[in-house]
Structures are given as structure tokens and as C-alpha cells.
mmCIF file of the C-alpha atoms, coordinates in Angstrom:
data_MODEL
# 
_entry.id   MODEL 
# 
loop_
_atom_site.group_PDB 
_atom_site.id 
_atom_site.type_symbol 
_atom_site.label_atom_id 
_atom_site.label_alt_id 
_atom_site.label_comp_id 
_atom_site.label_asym_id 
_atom_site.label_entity_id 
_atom_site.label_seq_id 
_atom_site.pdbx_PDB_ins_code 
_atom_site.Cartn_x 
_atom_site.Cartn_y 
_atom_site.Cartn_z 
_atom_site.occupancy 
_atom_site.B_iso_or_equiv 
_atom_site.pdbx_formal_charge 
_atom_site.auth_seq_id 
_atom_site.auth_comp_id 
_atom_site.auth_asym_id 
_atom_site.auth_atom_id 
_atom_site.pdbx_PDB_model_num 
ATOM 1  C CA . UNK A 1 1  ? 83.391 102.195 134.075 1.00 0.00 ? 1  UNK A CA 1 
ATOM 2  C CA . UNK A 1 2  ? 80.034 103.441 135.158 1.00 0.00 ? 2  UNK A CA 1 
ATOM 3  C CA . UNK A 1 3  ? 77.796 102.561 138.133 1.00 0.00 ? 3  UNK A CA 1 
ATOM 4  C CA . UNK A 1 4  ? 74.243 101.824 136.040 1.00 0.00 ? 4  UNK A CA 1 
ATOM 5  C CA . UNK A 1 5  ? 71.895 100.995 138.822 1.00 0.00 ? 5  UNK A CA 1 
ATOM 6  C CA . UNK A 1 6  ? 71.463 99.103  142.104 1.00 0.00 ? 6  UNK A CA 1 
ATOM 7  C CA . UNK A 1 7  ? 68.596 96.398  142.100 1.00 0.00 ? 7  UNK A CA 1 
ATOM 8  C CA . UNK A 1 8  ? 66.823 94.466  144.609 1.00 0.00 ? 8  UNK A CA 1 
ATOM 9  C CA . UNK A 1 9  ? 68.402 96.307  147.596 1.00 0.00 ? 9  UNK A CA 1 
ATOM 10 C CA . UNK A 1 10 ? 67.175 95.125  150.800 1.00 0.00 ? 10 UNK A CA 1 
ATOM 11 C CA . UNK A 1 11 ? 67.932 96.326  154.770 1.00 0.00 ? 11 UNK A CA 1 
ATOM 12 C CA . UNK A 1 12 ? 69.171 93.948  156.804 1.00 0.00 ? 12 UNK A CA 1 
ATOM 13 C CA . UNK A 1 13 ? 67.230 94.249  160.798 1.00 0.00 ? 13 UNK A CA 1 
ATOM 14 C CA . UNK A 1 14 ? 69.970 94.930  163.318 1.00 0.00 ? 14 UNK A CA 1 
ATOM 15 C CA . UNK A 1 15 ? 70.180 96.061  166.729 1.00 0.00 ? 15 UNK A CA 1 
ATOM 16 C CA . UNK A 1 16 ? 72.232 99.114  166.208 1.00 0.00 ? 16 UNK A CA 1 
ATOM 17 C CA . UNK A 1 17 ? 69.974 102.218 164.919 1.00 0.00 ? 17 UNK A CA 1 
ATOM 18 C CA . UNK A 1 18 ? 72.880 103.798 163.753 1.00 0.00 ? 18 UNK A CA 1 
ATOM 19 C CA . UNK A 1 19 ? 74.080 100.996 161.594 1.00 0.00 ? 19 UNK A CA 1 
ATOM 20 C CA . UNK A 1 20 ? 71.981 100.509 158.419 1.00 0.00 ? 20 UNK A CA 1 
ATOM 21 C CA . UNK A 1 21 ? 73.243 97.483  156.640 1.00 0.00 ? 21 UNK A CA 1 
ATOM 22 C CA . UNK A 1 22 ? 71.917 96.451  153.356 1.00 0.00 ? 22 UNK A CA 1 
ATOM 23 C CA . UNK A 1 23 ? 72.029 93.943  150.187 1.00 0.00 ? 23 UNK A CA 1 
ATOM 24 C CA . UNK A 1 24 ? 71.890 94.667  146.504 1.00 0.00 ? 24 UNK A CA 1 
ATOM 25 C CA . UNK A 1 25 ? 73.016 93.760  142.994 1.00 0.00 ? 25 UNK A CA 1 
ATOM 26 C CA . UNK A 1 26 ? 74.423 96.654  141.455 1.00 0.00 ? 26 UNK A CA 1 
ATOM 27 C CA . UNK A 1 27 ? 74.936 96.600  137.412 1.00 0.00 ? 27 UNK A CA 1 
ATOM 28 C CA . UNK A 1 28 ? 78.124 98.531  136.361 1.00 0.00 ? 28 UNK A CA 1 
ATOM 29 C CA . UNK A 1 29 ? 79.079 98.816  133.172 1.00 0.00 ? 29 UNK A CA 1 
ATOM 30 C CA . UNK A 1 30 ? 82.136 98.085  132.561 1.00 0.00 ? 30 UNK A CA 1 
ATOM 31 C CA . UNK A 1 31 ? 84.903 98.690  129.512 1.00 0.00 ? 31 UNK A CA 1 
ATOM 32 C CA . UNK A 1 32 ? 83.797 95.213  127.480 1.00 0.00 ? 32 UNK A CA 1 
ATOM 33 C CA . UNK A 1 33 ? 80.462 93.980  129.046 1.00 0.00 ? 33 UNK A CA 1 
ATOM 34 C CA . UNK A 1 34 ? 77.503 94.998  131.464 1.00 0.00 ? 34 UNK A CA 1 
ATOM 35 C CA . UNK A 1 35 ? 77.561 92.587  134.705 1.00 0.00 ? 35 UNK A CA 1 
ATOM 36 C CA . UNK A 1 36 ? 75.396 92.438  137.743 1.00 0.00 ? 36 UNK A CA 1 
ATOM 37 C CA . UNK A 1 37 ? 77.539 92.090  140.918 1.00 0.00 ? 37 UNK A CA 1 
ATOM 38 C CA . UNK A 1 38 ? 75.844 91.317  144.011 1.00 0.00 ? 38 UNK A CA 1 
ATOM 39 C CA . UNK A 1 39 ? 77.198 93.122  146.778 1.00 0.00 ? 39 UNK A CA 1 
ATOM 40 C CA . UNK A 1 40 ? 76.980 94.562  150.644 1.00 0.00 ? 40 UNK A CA 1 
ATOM 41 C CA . UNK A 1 41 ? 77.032 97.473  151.875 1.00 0.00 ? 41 UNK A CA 1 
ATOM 42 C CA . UNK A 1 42 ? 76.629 99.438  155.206 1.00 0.00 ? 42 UNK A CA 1 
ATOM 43 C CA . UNK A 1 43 ? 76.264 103.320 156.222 1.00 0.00 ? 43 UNK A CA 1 
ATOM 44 C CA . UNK A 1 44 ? 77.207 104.050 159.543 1.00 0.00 ? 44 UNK A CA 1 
ATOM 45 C CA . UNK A 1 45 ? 76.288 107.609 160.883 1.00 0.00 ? 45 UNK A CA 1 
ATOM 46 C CA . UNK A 1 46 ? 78.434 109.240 163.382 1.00 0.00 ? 46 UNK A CA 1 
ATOM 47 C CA . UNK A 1 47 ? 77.618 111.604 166.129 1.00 0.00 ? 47 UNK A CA 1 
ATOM 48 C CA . UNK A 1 48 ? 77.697 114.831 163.691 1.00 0.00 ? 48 UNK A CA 1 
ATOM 49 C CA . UNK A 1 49 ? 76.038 113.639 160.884 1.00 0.00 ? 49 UNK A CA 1 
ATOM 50 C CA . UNK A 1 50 ? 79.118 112.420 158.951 1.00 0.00 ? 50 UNK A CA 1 
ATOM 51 C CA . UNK A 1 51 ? 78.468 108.793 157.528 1.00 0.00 ? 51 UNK A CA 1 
ATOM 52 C CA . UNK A 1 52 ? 81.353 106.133 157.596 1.00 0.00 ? 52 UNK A CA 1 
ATOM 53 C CA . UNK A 1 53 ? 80.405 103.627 154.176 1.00 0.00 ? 53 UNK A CA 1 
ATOM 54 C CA . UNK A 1 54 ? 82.073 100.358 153.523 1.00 0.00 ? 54 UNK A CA 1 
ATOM 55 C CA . UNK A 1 55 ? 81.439 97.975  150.511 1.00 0.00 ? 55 UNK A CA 1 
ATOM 56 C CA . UNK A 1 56 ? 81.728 94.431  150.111 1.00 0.00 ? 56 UNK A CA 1 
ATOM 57 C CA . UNK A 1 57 ? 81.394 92.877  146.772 1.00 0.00 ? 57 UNK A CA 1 
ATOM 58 C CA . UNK A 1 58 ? 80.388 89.297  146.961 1.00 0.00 ? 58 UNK A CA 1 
ATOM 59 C CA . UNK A 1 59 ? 80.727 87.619  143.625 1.00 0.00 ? 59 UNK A CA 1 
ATOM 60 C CA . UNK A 1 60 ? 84.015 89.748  141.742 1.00 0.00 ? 60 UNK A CA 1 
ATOM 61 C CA . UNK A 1 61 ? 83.223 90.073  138.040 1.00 0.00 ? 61 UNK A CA 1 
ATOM 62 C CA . UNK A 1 62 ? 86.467 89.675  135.758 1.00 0.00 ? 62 UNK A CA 1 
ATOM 63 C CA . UNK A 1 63 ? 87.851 93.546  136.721 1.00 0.00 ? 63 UNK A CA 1 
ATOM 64 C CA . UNK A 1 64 ? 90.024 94.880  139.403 1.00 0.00 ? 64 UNK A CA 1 
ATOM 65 C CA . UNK A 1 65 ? 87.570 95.442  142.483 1.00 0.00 ? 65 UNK A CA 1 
ATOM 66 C CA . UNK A 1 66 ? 89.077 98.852  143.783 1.00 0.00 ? 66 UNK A CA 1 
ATOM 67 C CA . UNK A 1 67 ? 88.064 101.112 140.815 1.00 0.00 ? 67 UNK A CA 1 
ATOM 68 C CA . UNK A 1 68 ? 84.280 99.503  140.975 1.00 0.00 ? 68 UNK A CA 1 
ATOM 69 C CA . UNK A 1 69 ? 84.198 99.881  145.256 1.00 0.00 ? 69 UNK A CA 1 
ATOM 70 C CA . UNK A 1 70 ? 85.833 103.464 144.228 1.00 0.00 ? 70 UNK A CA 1 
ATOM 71 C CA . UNK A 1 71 ? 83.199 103.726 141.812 1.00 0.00 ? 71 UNK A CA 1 
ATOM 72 C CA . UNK A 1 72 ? 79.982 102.610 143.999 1.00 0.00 ? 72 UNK A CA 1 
ATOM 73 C CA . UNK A 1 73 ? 80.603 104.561 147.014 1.00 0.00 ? 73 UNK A CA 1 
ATOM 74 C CA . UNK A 1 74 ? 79.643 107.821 145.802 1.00 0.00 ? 74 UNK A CA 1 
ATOM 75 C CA . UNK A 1 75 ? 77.069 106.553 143.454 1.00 0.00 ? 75 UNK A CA 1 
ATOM 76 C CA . UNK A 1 76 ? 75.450 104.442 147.013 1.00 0.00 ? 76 UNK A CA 1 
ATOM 77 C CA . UNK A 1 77 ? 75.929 107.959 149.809 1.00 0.00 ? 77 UNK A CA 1 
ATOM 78 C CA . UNK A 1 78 ? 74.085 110.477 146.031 1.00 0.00 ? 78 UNK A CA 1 
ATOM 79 C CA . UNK A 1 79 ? 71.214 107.472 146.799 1.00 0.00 ? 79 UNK A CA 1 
ATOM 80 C CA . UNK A 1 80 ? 70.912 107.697 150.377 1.00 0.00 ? 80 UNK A CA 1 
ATOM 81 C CA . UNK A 1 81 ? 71.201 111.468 150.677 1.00 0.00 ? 81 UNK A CA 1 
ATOM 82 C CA . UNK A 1 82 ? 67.880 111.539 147.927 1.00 0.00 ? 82 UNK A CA 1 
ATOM 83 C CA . UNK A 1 83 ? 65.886 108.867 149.682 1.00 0.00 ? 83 UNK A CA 1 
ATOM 84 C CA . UNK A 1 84 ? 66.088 105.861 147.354 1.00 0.00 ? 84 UNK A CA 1 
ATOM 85 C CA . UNK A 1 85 ? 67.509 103.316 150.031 1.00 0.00 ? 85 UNK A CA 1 
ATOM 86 C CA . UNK A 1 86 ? 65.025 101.934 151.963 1.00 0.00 ? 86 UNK A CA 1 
ATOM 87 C CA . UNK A 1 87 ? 64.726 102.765 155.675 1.00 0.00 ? 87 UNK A CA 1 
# 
């Protein structure tokens, strides 16, 4: 299984500066097809830098949901840490 891309990803306005919460479709590729799964996502920052990410998939595609969640984690903090997630 491979993380492909995330599309359409939008920031939600909140109150808390701290708390960036978003919305996106990410494609993953899984073993037997290609799917776009829309999902949430938010990146909390703590007090020394260290950011706190939890993931939310909205619409499951036919696979087991940990190894994608395991799977888009590190693929959504490499994005944020270049730039690519809009501020």
C-alpha cells in the first residue's frame, strides 16, 4: 500500500492558533485498486515544537483502516514540514 497524493486539501478556520485542522481526499494505492478516500486530519503543535497528528478517514474503502492511517501519517507531517499544506 502506498500513499499517492492528497487532493483538494483545505484548512478549516478555528479559534485555536495552535490547532490547524484540515480536509482532503487522499488517493492510496492499494494491493488490487487505486481509491480516493476523503479524510480529516489535524496537527496540533505543542509547546516545544513537537506536533501531536490524528487522522480521521471519512468514507473507509474496502481495506483495513489502521495500515492506511499508519500509512498517511508520515506521508501528511513529510508535507507539512516542506510547506505543501496550506496555512
Amino acid at each position: 500500500m502506498n500513499i499517492l497524493e492528497l487532493k483538494n486539501v483545505q484548512r478549516e478556520e478555528g479559534q485555536i492558533f495552535y490547532i490547524r485542522k484540515y480536509t482532503a481526499i487522499a488517493v492510496v494505492e492499494l494491493p488490487t485498486e487505486t481509491v480516493d478516500t476523503p479524510i480529516l486530519f489535524s496537527i496540533e503543535t505543542g509547546p516545544f515544537g513537537d506536533k501531536k497528528l490524528s487522522v480521521k478517514i471519512i468514507e473507509a474503502p474496502n481495506y483495513p483502516i489502521l495500515p492506511i492511517i499508519t500509512s498517511l501519517k508520515p506521508y501528511i507531517l513529510k508535507n507539512d514540514k516542506e510547506g505543501r499544506l496550506p496555512t
